[in-house]
CSV table of C-alpha atoms and ligand atoms in Angstrom, one decimal:
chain,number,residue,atom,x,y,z
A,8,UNK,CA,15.8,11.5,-15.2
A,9,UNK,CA,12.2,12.6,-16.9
A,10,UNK,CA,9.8,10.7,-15.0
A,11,UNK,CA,5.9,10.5,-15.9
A,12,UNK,CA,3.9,9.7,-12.6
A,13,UNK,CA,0.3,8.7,-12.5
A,14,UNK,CA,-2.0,8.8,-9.6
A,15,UNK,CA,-1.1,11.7,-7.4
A,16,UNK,CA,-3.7,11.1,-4.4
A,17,UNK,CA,-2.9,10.5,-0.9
A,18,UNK,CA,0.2,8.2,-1.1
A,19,UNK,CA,1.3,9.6,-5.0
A,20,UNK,CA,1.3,13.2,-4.3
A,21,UNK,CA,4.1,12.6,-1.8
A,22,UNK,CA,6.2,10.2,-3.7
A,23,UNK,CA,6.2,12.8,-6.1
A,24,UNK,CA,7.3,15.5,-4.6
A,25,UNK,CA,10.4,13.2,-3.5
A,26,UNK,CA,11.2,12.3,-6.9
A,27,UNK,CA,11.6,16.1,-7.7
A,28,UNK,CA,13.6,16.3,-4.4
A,29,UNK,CA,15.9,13.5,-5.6
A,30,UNK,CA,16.6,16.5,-8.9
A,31,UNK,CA,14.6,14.4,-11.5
A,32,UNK,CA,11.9,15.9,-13.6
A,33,UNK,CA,8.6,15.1,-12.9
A,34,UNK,CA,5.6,14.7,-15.1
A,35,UNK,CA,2.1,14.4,-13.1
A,36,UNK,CA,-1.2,13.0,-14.8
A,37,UNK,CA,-3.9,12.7,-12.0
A,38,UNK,CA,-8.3,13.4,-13.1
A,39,UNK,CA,-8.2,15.3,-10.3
A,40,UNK,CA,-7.9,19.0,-10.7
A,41,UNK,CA,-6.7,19.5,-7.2
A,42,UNK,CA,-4.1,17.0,-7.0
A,43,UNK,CA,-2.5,18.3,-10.7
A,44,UNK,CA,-2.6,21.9,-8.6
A,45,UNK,CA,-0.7,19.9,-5.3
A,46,UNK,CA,2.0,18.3,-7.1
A,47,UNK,CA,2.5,21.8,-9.3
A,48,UNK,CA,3.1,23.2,-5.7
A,49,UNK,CA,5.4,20.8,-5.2
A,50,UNK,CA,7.8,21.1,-8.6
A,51,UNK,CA,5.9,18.9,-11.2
A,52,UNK,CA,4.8,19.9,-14.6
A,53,UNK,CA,1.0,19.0,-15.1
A,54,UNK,CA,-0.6,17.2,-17.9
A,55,UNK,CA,-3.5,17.1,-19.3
A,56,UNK,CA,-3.6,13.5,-20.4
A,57,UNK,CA,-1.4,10.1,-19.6
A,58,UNK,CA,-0.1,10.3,-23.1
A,59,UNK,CA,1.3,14.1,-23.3
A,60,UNK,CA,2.7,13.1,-19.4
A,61,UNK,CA,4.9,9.7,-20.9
A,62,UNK,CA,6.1,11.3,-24.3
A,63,UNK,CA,9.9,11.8,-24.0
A,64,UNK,CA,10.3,9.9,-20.1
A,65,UNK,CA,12.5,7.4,-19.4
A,66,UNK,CA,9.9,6.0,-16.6
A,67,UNK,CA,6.8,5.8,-15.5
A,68,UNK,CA,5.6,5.2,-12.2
A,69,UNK,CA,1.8,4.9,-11.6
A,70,UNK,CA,0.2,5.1,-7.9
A,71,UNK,CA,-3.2,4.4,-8.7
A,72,UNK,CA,-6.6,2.4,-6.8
A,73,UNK,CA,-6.7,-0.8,-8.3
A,74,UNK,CA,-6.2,-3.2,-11.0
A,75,UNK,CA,-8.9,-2.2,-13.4
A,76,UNK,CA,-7.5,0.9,-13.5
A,77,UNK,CA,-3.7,-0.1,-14.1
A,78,UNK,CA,-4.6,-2.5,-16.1
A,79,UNK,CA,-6.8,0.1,-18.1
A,80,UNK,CA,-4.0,3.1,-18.0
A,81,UNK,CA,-1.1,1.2,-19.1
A,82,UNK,CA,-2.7,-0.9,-22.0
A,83,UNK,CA,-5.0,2.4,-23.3
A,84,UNK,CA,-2.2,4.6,-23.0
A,85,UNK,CA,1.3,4.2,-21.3
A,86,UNK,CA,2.3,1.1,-23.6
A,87,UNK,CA,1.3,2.7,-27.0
A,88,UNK,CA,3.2,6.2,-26.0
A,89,UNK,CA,5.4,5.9,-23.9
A,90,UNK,CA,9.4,5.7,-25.4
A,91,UNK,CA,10.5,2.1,-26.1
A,92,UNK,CA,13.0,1.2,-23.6
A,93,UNK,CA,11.1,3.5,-20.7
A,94,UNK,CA,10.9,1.6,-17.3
A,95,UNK,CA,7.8,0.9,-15.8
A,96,UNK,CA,7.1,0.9,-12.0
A,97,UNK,CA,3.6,0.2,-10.5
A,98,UNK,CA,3.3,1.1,-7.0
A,99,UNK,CA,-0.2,0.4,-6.6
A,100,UNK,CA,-1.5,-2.1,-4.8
A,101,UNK,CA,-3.5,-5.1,-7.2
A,102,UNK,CA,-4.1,-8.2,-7.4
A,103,UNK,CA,-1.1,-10.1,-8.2
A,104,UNK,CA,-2.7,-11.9,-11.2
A,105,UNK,CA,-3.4,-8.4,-13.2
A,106,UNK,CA,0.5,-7.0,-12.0
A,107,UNK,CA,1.8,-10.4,-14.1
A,108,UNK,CA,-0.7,-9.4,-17.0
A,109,UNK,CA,0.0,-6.2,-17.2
A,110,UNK,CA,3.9,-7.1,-16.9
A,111,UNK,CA,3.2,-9.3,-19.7
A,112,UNK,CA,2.2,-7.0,-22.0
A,113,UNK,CA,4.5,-4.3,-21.2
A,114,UNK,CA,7.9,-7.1,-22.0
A,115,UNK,CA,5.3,-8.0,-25.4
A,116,UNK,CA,5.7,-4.4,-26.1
A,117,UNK,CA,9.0,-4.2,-25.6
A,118,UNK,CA,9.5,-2.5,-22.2
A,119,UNK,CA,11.3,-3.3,-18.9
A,120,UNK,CA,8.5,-3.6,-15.9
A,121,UNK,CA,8.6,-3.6,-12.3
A,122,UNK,CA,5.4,-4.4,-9.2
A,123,UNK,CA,6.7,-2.4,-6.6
A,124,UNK,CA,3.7,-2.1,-3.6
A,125,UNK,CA,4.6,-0.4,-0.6
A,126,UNK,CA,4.5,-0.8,3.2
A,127,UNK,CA,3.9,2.3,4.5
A,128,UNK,CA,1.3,5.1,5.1
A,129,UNK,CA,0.5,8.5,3.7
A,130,UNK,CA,3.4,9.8,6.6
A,131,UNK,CA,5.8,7.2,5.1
A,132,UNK,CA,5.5,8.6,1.4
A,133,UNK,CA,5.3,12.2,2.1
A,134,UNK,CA,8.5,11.5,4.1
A,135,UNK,CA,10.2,9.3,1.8
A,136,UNK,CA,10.3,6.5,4.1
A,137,UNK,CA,8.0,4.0,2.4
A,138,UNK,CA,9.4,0.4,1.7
A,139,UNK,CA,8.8,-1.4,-1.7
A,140,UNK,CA,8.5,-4.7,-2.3
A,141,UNK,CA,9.6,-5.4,-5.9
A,142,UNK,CA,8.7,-8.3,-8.6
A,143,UNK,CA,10.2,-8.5,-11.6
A,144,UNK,CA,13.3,-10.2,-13.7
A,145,UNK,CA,17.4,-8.6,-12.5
A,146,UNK,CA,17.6,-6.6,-15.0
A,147,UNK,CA,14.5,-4.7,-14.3
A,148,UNK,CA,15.0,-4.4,-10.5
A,149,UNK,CA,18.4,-3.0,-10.9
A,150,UNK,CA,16.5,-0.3,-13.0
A,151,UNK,CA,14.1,0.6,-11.1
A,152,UNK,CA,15.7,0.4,-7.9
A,153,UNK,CA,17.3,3.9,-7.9
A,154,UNK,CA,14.0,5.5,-8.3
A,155,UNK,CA,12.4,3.5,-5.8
A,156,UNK,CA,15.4,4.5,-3.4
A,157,UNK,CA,14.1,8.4,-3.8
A,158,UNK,CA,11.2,7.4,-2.3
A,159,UNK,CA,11.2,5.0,0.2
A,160,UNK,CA,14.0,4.1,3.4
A,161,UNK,CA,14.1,0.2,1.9
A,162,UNK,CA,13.5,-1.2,-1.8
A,163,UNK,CA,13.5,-5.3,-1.6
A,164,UNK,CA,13.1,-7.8,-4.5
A,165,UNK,CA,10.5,-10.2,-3.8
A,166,UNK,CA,11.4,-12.3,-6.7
A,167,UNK,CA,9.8,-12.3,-10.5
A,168,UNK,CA,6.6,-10.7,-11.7
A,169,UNK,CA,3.8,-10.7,-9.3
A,170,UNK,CA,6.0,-11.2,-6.1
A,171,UNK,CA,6.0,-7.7,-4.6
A,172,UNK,CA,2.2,-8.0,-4.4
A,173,UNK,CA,2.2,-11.6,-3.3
A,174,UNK,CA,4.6,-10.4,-0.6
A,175,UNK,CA,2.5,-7.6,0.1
A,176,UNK,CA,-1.1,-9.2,0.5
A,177,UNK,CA,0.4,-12.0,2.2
A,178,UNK,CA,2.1,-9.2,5.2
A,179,UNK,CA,-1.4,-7.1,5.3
A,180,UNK,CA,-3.1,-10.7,5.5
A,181,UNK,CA,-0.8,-11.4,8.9
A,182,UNK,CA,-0.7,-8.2,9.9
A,183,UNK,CA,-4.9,-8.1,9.8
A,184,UNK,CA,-5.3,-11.3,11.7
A,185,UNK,CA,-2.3,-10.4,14.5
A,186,UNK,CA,-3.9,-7.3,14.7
A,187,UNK,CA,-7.5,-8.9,15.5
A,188,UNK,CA,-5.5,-11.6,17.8
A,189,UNK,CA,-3.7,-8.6,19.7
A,190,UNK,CA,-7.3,-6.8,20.1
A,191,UNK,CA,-9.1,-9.5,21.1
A,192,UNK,CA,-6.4,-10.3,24.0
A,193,UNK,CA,-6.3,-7.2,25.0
A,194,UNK,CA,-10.8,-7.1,25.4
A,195,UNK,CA,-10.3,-10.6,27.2
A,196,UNK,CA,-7.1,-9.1,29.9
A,197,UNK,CA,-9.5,-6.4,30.7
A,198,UNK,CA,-12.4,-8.7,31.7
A,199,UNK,CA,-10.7,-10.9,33.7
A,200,UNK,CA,-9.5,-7.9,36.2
A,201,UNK,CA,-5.4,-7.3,34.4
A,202,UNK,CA,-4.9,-4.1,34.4
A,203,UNK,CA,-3.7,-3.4,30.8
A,204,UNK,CA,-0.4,-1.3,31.3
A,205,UNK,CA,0.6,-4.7,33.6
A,206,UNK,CA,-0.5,-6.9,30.8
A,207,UNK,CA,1.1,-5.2,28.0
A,208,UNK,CA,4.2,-4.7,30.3
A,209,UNK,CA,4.5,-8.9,30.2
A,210,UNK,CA,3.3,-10.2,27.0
A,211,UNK,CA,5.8,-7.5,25.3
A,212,UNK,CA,8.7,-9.6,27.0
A,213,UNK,CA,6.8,-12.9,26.8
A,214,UNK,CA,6.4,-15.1,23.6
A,215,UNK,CA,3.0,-13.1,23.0
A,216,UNK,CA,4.9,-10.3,21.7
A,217,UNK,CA,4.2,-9.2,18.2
A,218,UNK,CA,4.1,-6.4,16.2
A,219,UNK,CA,0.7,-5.5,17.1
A,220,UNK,CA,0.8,-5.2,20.0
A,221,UNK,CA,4.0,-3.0,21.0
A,222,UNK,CA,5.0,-1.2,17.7
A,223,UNK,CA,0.8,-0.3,17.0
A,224,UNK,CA,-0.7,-1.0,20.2
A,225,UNK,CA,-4.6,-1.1,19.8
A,226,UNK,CA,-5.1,0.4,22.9
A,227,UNK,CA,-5.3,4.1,24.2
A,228,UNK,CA,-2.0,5.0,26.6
A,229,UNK,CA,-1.0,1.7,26.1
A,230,UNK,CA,3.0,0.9,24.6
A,231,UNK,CA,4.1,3.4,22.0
A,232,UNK,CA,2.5,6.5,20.7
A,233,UNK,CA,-0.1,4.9,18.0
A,234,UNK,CA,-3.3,6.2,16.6
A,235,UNK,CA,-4.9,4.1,19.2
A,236,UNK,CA,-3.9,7.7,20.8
A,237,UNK,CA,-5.6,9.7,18.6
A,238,UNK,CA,-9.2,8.5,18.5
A,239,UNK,CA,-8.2,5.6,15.9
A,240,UNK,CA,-7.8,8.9,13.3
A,241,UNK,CA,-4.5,8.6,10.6
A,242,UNK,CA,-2.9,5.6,10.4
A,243,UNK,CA,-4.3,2.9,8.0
A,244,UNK,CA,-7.3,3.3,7.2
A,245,UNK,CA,-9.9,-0.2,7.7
A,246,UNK,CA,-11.5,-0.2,4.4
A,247,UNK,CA,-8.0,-0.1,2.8
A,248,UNK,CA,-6.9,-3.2,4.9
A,249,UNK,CA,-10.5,-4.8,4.1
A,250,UNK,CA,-9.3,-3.7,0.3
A,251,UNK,CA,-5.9,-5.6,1.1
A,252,UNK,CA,-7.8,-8.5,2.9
A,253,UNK,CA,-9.8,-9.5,-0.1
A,254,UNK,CA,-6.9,-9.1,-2.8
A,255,UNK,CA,-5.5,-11.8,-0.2
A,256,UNK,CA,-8.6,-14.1,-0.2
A,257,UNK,CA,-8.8,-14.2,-4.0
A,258,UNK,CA,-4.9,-15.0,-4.2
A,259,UNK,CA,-5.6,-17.7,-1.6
A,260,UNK,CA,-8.5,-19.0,-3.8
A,261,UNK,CA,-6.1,-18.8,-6.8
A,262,UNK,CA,-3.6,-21.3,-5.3
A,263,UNK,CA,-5.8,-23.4,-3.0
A,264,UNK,CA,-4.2,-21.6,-0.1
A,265,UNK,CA,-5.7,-22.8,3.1
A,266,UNK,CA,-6.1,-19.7,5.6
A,267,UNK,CA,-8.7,-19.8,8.0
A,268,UNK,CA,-7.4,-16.9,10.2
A,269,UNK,CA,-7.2,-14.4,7.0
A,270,UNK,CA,-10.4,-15.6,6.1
A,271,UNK,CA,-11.7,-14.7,9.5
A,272,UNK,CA,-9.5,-11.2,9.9
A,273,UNK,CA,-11.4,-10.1,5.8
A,274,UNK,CA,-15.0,-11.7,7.3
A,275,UNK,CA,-14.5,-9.2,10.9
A,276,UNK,CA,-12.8,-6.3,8.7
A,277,UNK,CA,-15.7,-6.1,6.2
A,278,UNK,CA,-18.1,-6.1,9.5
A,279,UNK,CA,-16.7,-3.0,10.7
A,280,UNK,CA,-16.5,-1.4,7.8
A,281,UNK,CA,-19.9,-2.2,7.1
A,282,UNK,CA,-20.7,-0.8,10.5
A,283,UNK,CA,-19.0,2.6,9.4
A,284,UNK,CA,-15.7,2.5,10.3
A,285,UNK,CA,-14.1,2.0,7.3
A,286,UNK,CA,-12.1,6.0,8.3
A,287,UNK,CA,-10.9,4.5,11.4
A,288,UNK,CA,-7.7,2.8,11.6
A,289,UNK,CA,-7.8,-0.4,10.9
A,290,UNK,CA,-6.6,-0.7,15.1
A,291,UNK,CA,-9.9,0.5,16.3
A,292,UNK,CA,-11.5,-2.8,15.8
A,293,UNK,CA,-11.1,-3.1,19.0
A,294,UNK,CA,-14.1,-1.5,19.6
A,295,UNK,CA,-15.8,-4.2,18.6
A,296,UNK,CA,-14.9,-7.2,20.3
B,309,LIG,P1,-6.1,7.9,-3.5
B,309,LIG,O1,-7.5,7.5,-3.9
B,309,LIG,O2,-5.8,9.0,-2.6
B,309,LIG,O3,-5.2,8.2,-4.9
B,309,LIG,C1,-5.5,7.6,-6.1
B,309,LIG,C2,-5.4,8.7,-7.2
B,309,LIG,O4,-5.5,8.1,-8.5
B,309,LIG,C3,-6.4,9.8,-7.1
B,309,LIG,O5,-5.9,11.1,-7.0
B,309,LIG,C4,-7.3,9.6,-8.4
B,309,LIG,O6,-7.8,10.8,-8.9
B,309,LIG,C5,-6.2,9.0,-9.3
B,309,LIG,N1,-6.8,8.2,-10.4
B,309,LIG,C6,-7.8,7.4,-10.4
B,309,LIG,N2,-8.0,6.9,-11.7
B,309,LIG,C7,-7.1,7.5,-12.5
B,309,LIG,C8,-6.8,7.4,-13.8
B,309,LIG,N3,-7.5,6.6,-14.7
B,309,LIG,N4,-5.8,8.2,-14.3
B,309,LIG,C9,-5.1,9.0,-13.5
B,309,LIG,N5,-5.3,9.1,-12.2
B,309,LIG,C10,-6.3,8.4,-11.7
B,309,LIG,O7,-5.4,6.5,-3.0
B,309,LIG,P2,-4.0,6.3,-2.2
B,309,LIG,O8,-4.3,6.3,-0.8
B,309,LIG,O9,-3.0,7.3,-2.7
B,309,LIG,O10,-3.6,4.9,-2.7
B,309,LIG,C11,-3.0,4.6,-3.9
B,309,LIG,C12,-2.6,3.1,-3.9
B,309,LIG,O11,-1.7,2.9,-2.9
B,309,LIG,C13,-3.7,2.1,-3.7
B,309,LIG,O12,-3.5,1.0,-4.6
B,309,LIG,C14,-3.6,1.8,-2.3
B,309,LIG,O13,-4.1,0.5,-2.0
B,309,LIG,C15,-2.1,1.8,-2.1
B,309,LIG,N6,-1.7,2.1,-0.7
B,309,LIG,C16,-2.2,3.0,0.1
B,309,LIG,C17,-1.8,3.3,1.4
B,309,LIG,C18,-2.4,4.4,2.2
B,309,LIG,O14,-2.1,4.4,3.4
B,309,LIG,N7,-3.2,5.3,1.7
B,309,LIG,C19,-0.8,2.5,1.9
B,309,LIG,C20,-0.2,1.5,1.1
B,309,LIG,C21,-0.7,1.3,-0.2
């Protein structure tokens, strides 16, 4: 397959390179000079512009920060050039009412179109082990779904338009707050005398368990090898969990969705990276309780 991808940064770059692993042809559009020269390092021919990259594909997959920008990339330029009958992924993660816009207009303009966010960090896409939640009608899952596969170790569909991203915001929102929860247990053990290998060793069998706590455990020599490990460096990042955080408080407004403990995790997560942690990963908010 010709594929145009856009957005080659951190997670794009990677997902890139796989799809020229997988043996299909990759065309890269990035405004970065240095990430056109990476993914010409890693097989892809470089464009100059988003329109030269989509003439001739039969996809397009876009990677890119937010939803001003894929709104802005696909209306401007990927739905007026790109072949009728091309299948479009977006990968990025937006807010779920610009993915079913955008969607909108790609089906008005006659093309098949998929919100496919990922779980999974920078590791997980350079190793092709990223997993994609999908939105978007049978027809243009099933198409998208073997491209998806080249990149990433699971490719589920959420349901229609806009679902991959409400399944996405609504996992970082749970996984922000159990992550705070798991923190602010851990800073309470330790003041009243537990030692914390004893206490992790119990509330890992116990109904305290969660993913938090033994598959990213916050604290240094604590459960598994995390980034807790590794002075809070790698990992995921806090200001992109605060950026996943308030895509959840807006959806939440959206519907009338009542969630106090999100609302708290986004209030903490924007403290810290006030404070100037947004590098850290998002784990090392344990320094601050
Ligand atoms: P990044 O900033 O490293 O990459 C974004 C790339 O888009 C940059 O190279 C930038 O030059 C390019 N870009 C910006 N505007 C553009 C335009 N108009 N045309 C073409 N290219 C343009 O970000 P990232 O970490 O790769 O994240 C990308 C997306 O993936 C974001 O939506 C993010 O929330 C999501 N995400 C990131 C992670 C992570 O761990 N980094 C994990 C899951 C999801």
């Amino acid at each position: 397959m010709k594929i145009a991808f856009i957005g080659l940064g951190n997670m794009g770059g990677g997902m890139a390179a796989n799809l020229v692993k997988a043996g299909h042809a990759v065309n890269a559009f990035d405004l970065s000079v240095e990430a056109l020269t990476r993914a010409q390092e890693n097989g892809c021919a470089t464009f100059t512009s988003v329109r030269d990259a989509v003439d001739g594909v039969d996809a397009v997959v876009s990677m890119l920060p937010n939803g001003k920008i894929v709104d802005s990339v696909f209306e401007t330029d990927v739905l007026s050039h790109a072949p009728k009958g091309a299948i479009l992924l977006d990968c990025s993660t937006i807010d779920v009412d610009t993915a079913r816009k955008v969607t909108a207009d790609a089906v008005a303009a006659g093309y098949d179109m998929v919100d496919a966010p990922v779980s999974g960090g920078i590791a997980a896409a350079n190793g092709g082990t990223l997993t994609f939640m999908v939105g978007g009608t049978d027809t243009a899952f099933a198409r998208a779904e073997p491209i998806l596969s080249a990149m990433g170790k699971a490719v589920i569909h959420a349901g229609t338009s806009g679902a991959g991203q409400a399944a996405k915001i609504c996992n970082n929102m749970l996984l922000g707050a159990s992550m705070i929860a798991t923190c602010e247990t851990f800073s309470m053990a330790e003041k009243l005398g537990l030692d914390l290998q004893t206490f992790y060793d119990i509330s890992s069998k116990a109904s305290g368990q969660n993913w938090s706590m033994t598959s990213y455990c916050p604290v240094p020599d604590v459960g598994p090898t995390s980034p807790a490990d590794n002075d809070y460096q790698g990992g995921f990042a806090t200001a992109l969990m605060l950026k996943d955080l308030k895509l959840a408080m807006e959806a939440a407004q959206s519907v009338n969705a009542d969630v106090p403990m999100g609302a708290r995790a986004a209030e903490l997560y924007a403290r810290f990276d006030a404070d100037g942690k947004g590098s850290l990963d998002f784990s090392a908010i344990i320094q601050s309780l």
